[in-house]
Coordinates of C-alpha atoms and ligand atoms in Angstrom, one line a residue:
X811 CA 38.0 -65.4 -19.7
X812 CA 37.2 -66.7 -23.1
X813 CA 35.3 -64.2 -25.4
X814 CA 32.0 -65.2 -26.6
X815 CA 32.6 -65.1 -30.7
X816 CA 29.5 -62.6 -32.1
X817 CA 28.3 -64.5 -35.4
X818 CA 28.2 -62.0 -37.9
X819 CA 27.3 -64.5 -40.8
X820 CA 24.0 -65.2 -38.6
X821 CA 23.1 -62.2 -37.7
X822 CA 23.3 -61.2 -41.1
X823 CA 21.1 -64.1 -42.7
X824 CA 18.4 -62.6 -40.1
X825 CA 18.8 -59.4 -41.2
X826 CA 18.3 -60.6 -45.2
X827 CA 15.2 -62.7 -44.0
X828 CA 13.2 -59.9 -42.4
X829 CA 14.3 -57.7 -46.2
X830 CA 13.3 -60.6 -47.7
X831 CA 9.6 -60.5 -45.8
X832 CA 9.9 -56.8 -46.7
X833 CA 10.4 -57.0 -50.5
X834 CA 7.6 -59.7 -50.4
X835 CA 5.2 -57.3 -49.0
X836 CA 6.2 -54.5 -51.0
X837 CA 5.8 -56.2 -54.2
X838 CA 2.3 -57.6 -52.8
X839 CA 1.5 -53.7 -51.8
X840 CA 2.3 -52.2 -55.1
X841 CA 1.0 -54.2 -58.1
X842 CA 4.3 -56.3 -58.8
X843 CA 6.7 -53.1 -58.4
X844 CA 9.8 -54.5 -57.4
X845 CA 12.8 -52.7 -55.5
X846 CA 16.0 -52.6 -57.7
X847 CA 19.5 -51.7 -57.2
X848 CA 21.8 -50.7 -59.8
X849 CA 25.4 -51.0 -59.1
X850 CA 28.5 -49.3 -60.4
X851 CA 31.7 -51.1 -60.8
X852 CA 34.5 -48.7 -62.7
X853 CA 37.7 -50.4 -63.3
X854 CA 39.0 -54.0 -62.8
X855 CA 39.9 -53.9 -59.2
X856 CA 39.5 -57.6 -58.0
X857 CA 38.1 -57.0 -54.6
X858 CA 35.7 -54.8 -55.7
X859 CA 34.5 -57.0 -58.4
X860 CA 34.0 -59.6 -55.8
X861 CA 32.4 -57.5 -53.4
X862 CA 30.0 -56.1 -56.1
X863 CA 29.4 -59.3 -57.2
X864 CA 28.3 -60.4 -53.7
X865 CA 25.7 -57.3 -53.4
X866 CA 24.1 -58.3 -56.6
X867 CA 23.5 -62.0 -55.7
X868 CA 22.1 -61.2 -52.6
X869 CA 19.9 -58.5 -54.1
X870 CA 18.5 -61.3 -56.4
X871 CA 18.0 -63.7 -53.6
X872 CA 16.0 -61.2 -51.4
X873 CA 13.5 -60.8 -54.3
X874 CA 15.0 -57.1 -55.6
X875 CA 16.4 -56.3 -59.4
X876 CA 19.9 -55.9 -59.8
X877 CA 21.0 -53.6 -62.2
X878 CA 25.0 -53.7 -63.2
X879 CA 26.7 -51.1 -65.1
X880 CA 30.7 -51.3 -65.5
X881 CA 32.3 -48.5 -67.1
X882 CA 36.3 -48.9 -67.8
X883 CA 39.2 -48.0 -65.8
X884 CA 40.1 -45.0 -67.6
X885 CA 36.5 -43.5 -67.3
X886 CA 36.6 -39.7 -67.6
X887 CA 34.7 -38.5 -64.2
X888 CA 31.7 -36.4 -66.6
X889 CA 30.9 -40.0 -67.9
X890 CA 30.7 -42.0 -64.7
X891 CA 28.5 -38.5 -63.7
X892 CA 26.0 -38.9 -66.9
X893 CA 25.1 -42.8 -65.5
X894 CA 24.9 -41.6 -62.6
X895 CA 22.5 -38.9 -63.6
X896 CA 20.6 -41.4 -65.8
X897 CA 20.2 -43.9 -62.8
X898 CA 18.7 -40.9 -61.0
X899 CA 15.9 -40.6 -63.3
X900 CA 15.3 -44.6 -63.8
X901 CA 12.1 -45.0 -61.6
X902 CA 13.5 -48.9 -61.6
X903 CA 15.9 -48.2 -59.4
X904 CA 15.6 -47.7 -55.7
X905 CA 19.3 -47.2 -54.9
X906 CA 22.5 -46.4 -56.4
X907 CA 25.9 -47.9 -55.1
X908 CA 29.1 -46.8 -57.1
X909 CA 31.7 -49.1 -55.6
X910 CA 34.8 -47.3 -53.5
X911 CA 37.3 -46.9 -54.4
X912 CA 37.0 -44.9 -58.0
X913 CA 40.3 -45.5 -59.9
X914 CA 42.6 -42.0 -59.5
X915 CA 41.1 -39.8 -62.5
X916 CA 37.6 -39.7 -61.4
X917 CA 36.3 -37.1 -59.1
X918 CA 35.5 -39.5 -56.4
X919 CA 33.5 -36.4 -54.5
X920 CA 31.9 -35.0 -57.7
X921 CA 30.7 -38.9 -58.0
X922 CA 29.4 -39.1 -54.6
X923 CA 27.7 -35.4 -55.0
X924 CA 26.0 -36.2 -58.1
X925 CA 23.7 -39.6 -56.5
X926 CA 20.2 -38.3 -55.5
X927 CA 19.6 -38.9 -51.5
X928 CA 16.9 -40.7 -51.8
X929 CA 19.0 -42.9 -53.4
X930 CA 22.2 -42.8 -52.0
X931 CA 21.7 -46.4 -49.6
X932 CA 25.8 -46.1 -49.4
X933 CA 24.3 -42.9 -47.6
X934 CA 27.8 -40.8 -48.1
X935 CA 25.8 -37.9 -49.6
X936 CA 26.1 -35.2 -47.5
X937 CA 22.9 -34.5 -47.3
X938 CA 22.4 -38.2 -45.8
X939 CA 25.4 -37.0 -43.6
X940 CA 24.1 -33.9 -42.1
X941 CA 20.8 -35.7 -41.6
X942 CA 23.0 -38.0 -39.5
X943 CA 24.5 -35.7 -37.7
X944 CA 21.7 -34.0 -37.0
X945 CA 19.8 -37.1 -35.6
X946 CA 17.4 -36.8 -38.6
X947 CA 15.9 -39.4 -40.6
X948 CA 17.7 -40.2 -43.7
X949 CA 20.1 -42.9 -45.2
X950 CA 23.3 -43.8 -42.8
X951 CA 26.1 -45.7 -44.3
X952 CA 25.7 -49.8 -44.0
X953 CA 29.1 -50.4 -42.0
X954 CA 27.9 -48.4 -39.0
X955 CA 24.3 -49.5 -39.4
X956 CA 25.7 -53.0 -39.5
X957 CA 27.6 -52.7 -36.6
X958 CA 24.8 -51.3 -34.5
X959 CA 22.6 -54.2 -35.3
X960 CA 25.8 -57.0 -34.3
X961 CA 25.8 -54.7 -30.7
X962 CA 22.3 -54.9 -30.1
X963 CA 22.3 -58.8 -31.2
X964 CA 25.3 -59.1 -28.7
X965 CA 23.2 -57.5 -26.0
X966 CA 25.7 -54.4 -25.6
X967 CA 23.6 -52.1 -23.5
X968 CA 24.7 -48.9 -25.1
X969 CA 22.7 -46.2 -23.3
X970 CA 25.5 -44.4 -21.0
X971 CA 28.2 -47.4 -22.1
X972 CA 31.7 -46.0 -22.7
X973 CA 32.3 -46.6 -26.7
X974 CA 35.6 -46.0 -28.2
X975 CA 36.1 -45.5 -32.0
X976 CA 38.9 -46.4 -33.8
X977 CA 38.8 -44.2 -37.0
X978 CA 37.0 -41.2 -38.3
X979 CA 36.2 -41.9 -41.9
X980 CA 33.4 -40.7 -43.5
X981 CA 32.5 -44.5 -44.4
X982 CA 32.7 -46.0 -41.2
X983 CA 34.0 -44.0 -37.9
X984 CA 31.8 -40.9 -38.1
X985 CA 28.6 -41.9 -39.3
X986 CA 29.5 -45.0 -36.3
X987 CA 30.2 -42.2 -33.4
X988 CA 27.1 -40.5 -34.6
X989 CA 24.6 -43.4 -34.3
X990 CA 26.6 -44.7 -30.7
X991 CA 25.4 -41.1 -30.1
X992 CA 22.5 -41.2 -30.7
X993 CA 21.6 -44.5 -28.8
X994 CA 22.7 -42.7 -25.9
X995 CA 26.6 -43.7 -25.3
X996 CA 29.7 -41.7 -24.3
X997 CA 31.3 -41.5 -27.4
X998 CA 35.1 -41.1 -28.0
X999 CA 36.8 -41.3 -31.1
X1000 CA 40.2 -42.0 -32.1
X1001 CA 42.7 -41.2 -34.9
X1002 CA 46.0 -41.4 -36.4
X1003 CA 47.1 -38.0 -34.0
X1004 CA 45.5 -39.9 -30.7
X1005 CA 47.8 -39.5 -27.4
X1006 CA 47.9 -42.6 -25.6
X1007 CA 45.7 -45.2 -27.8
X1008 CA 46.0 -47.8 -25.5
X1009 CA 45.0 -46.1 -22.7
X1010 CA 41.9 -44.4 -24.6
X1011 CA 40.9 -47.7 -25.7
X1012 CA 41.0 -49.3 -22.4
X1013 CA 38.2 -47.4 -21.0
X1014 CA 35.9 -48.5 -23.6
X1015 CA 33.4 -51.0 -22.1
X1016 CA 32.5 -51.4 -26.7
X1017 CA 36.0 -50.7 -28.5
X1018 CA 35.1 -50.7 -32.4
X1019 CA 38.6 -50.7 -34.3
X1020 CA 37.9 -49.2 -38.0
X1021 CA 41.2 -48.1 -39.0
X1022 CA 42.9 -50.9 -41.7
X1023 CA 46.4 -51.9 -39.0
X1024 CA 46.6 -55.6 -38.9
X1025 CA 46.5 -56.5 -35.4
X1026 CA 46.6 -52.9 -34.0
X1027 CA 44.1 -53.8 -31.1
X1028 CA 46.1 -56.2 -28.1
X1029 CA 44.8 -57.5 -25.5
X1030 CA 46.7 -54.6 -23.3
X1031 CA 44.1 -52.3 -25.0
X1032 CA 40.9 -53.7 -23.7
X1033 CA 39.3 -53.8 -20.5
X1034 CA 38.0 -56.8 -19.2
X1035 CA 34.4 -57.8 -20.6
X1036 CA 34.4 -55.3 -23.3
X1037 CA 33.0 -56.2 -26.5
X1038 CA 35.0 -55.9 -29.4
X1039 CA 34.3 -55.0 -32.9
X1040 CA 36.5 -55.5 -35.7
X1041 CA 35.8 -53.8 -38.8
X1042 CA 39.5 -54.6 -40.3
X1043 CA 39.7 -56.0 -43.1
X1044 CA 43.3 -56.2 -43.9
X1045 CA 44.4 -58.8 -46.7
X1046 CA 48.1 -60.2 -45.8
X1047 CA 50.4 -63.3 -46.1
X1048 CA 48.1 -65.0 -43.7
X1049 CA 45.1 -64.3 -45.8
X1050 CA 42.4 -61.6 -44.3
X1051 CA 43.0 -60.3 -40.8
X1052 CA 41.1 -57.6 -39.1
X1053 CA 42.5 -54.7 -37.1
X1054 CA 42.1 -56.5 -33.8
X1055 CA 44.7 -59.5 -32.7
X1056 CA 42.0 -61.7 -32.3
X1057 CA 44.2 -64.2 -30.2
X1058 CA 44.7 -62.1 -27.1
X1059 CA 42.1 -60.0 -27.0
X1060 CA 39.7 -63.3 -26.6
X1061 CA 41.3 -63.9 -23.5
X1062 CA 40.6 -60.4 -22.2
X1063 CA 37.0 -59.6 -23.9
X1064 CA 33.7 -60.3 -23.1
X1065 CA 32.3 -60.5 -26.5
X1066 CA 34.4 -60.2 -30.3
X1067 CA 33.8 -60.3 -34.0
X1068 CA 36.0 -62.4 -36.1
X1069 CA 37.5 -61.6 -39.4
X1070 CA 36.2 -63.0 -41.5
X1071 CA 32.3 -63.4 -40.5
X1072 CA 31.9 -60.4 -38.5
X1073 CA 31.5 -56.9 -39.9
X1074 CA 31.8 -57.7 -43.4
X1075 CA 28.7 -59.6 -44.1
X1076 CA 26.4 -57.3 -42.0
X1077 CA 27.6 -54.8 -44.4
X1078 CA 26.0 -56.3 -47.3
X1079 CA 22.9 -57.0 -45.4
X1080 CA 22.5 -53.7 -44.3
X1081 CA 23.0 -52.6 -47.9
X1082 CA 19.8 -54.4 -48.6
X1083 CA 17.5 -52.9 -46.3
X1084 CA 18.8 -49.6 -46.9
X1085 CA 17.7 -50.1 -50.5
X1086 CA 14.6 -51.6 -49.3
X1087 CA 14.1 -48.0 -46.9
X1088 CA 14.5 -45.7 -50.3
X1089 CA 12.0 -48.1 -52.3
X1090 CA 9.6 -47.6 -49.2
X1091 CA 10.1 -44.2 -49.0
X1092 CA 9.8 -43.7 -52.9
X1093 CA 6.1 -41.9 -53.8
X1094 CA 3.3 -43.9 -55.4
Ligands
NAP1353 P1 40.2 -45.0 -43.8 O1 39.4 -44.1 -44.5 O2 41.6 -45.3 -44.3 O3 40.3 -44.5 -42.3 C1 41.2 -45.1 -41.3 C2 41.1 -44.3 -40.0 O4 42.0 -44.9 -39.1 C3 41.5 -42.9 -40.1 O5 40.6 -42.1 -39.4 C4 42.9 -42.8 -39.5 O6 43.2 -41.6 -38.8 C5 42.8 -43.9 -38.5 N1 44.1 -44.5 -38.2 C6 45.1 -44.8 -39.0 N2 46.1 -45.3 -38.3 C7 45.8 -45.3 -37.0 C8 46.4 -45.6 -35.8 N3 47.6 -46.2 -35.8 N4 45.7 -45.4 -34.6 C9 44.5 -44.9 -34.6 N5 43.8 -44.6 -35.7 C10 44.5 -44.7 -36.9 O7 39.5 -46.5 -43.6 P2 38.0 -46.9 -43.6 O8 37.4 -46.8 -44.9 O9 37.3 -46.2 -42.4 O10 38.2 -48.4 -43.3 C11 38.8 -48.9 -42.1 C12 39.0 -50.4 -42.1 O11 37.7 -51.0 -42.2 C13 39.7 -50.9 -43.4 O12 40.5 -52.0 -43.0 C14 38.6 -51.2 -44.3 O13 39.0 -52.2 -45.2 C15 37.6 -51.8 -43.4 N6 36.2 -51.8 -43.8 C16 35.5 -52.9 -43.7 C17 34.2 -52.9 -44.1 C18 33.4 -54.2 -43.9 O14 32.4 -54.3 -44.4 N7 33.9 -55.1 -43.1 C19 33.6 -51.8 -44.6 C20 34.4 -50.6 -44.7 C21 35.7 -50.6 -44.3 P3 43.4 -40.2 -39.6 O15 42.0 -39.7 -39.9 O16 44.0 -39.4 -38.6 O17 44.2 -40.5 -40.8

């Protein structure tokens, strides 16, 4: 068998149109009020310049504002806090993404504590993350939400599926389980302490590896069929790899995201509707 390669870079340009449609309306709705995101970049970290620099652009081209604020590497946590508190009270802006990671000194909890939920479109808060868990409606983190969306494009049938979860981060593995949860799947979720990965993992009729190991997932690991989701992203000798070795596990799976093109641009997609959801949700 030959796995069927799930086009994240497609689904994701689908996902920006229908935001797109959505900021249209909006605007049209409320007398020119626009949607705006403000983004935080502290430090000089290169990836995270280039990833922030992606969510702004595509902000811009969905019709939304894009606010950017940098603050230097050795920001004191109390100032990073007083933006944040200050974007809070900006009725301009919809949602507030301070980009992860925060350089060592600064409070990276205290940071995420201090963004308003109706905000939050990172949705780390954990108020967003009890609403979550408790199968409320609120803002869920854009990884998950992103990886949902590439299932349901795939035409995974998740109700009663066995899903397996590599990782239990607040970012990506938890909120993940939660929402495979919720659409009605047997959820299992792995970690660093888990007996017998490969034999978990090779239940799973969707394996979703979220951990950062090059290569971790083998073709040993999955069961015939299964689709595969790499959220990996891993930057090595051979450039950027994800934590499934894509190679084998083709020749095993029924479905697989590549890395690049898979996870990572639903990610920014789903960044944009969730900023789209808190404008929508905003009073008028
Ligand atoms: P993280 O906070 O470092 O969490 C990694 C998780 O993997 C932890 O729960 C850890 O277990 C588990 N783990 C580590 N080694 C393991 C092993 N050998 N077997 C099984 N589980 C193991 O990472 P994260 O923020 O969730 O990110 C995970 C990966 O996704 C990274 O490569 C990151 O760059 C990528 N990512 C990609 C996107 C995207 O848009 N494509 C977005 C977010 C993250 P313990 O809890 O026991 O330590």
């Amino acid at each position: 068998m030959t796995a069927r390669v799930i086009d994240g870079k497609a689904v994701a340009a689908g996902v920006r149109g229908r935001v797109k449609a959505g900021v249209a309306e909006f605007v049209a709705a409320r007398g020119g009020d626009v949607p705006g995101l403000a983004t935080v970049l502290v430090g000089d970290d290169p990836a995270s310049q280039i990833y922030v620099g992606s969510k702004r652009k595509q902000t811009e081209e969905v019709g939304m504002r894009s606010f950017h604020h940098e603050l230097g590497a050795a920001t004191p946590t109390e100032e990073l806090l007083d933006l944040i508190a200050s974007l809070n009270h900006d009725e301009t802006v919809d949602g507030i993404l301070v980009q992860l990671p925060l350089p060592e000194q600064v409070d990276q909890d205290a940071a995420i504590a201090a963004i308003d939920p109706a905000k939050d479109v990172d949705g780390l808060t954990a108020a967003n993350a009890g609403l979550l868990a408790q199968g409320r409606p609120g803002l869920v983190p854009c990884t998950p939400l992103g990886v949902i969306e590439l299932l349901r494009h795939a035409g995974a049938e998740l109700e009663g599926a066995e899903t397996v979860v590599l990782g239990r981060s607040i970012l990506v593995g938890r909120p993940l389980a939660t929402l495979l949860l919720g659409a009605n799947a047997t959820v299992t979720i792995c970690h660093s302490r888990t007996r017998d990965l490969a034999s978990v993992c090779a239940r799973a009729d969707i394996l979703v590896a979220a951990v950062g190991a090059p290569g971790l997932v083998t073709a040993e690991m999955v069961k015939p069929g299964a689709t595969v989701i790499d959220v990996g992203t891993n930057r090595t000798d051979d450039g950027l790899v994800g934590d499934v070795d894509f190679e084998s596990v083709c020749s095993v799976a029924g479905a697989i995201t590549p890395v690049p093109g898979g996870v990572g641009p639903m990610t920014i997609a789903m960044l944009l509707a969730n900023t789209l959801k808190a404008a929508l949700g905003r009073p008028h």
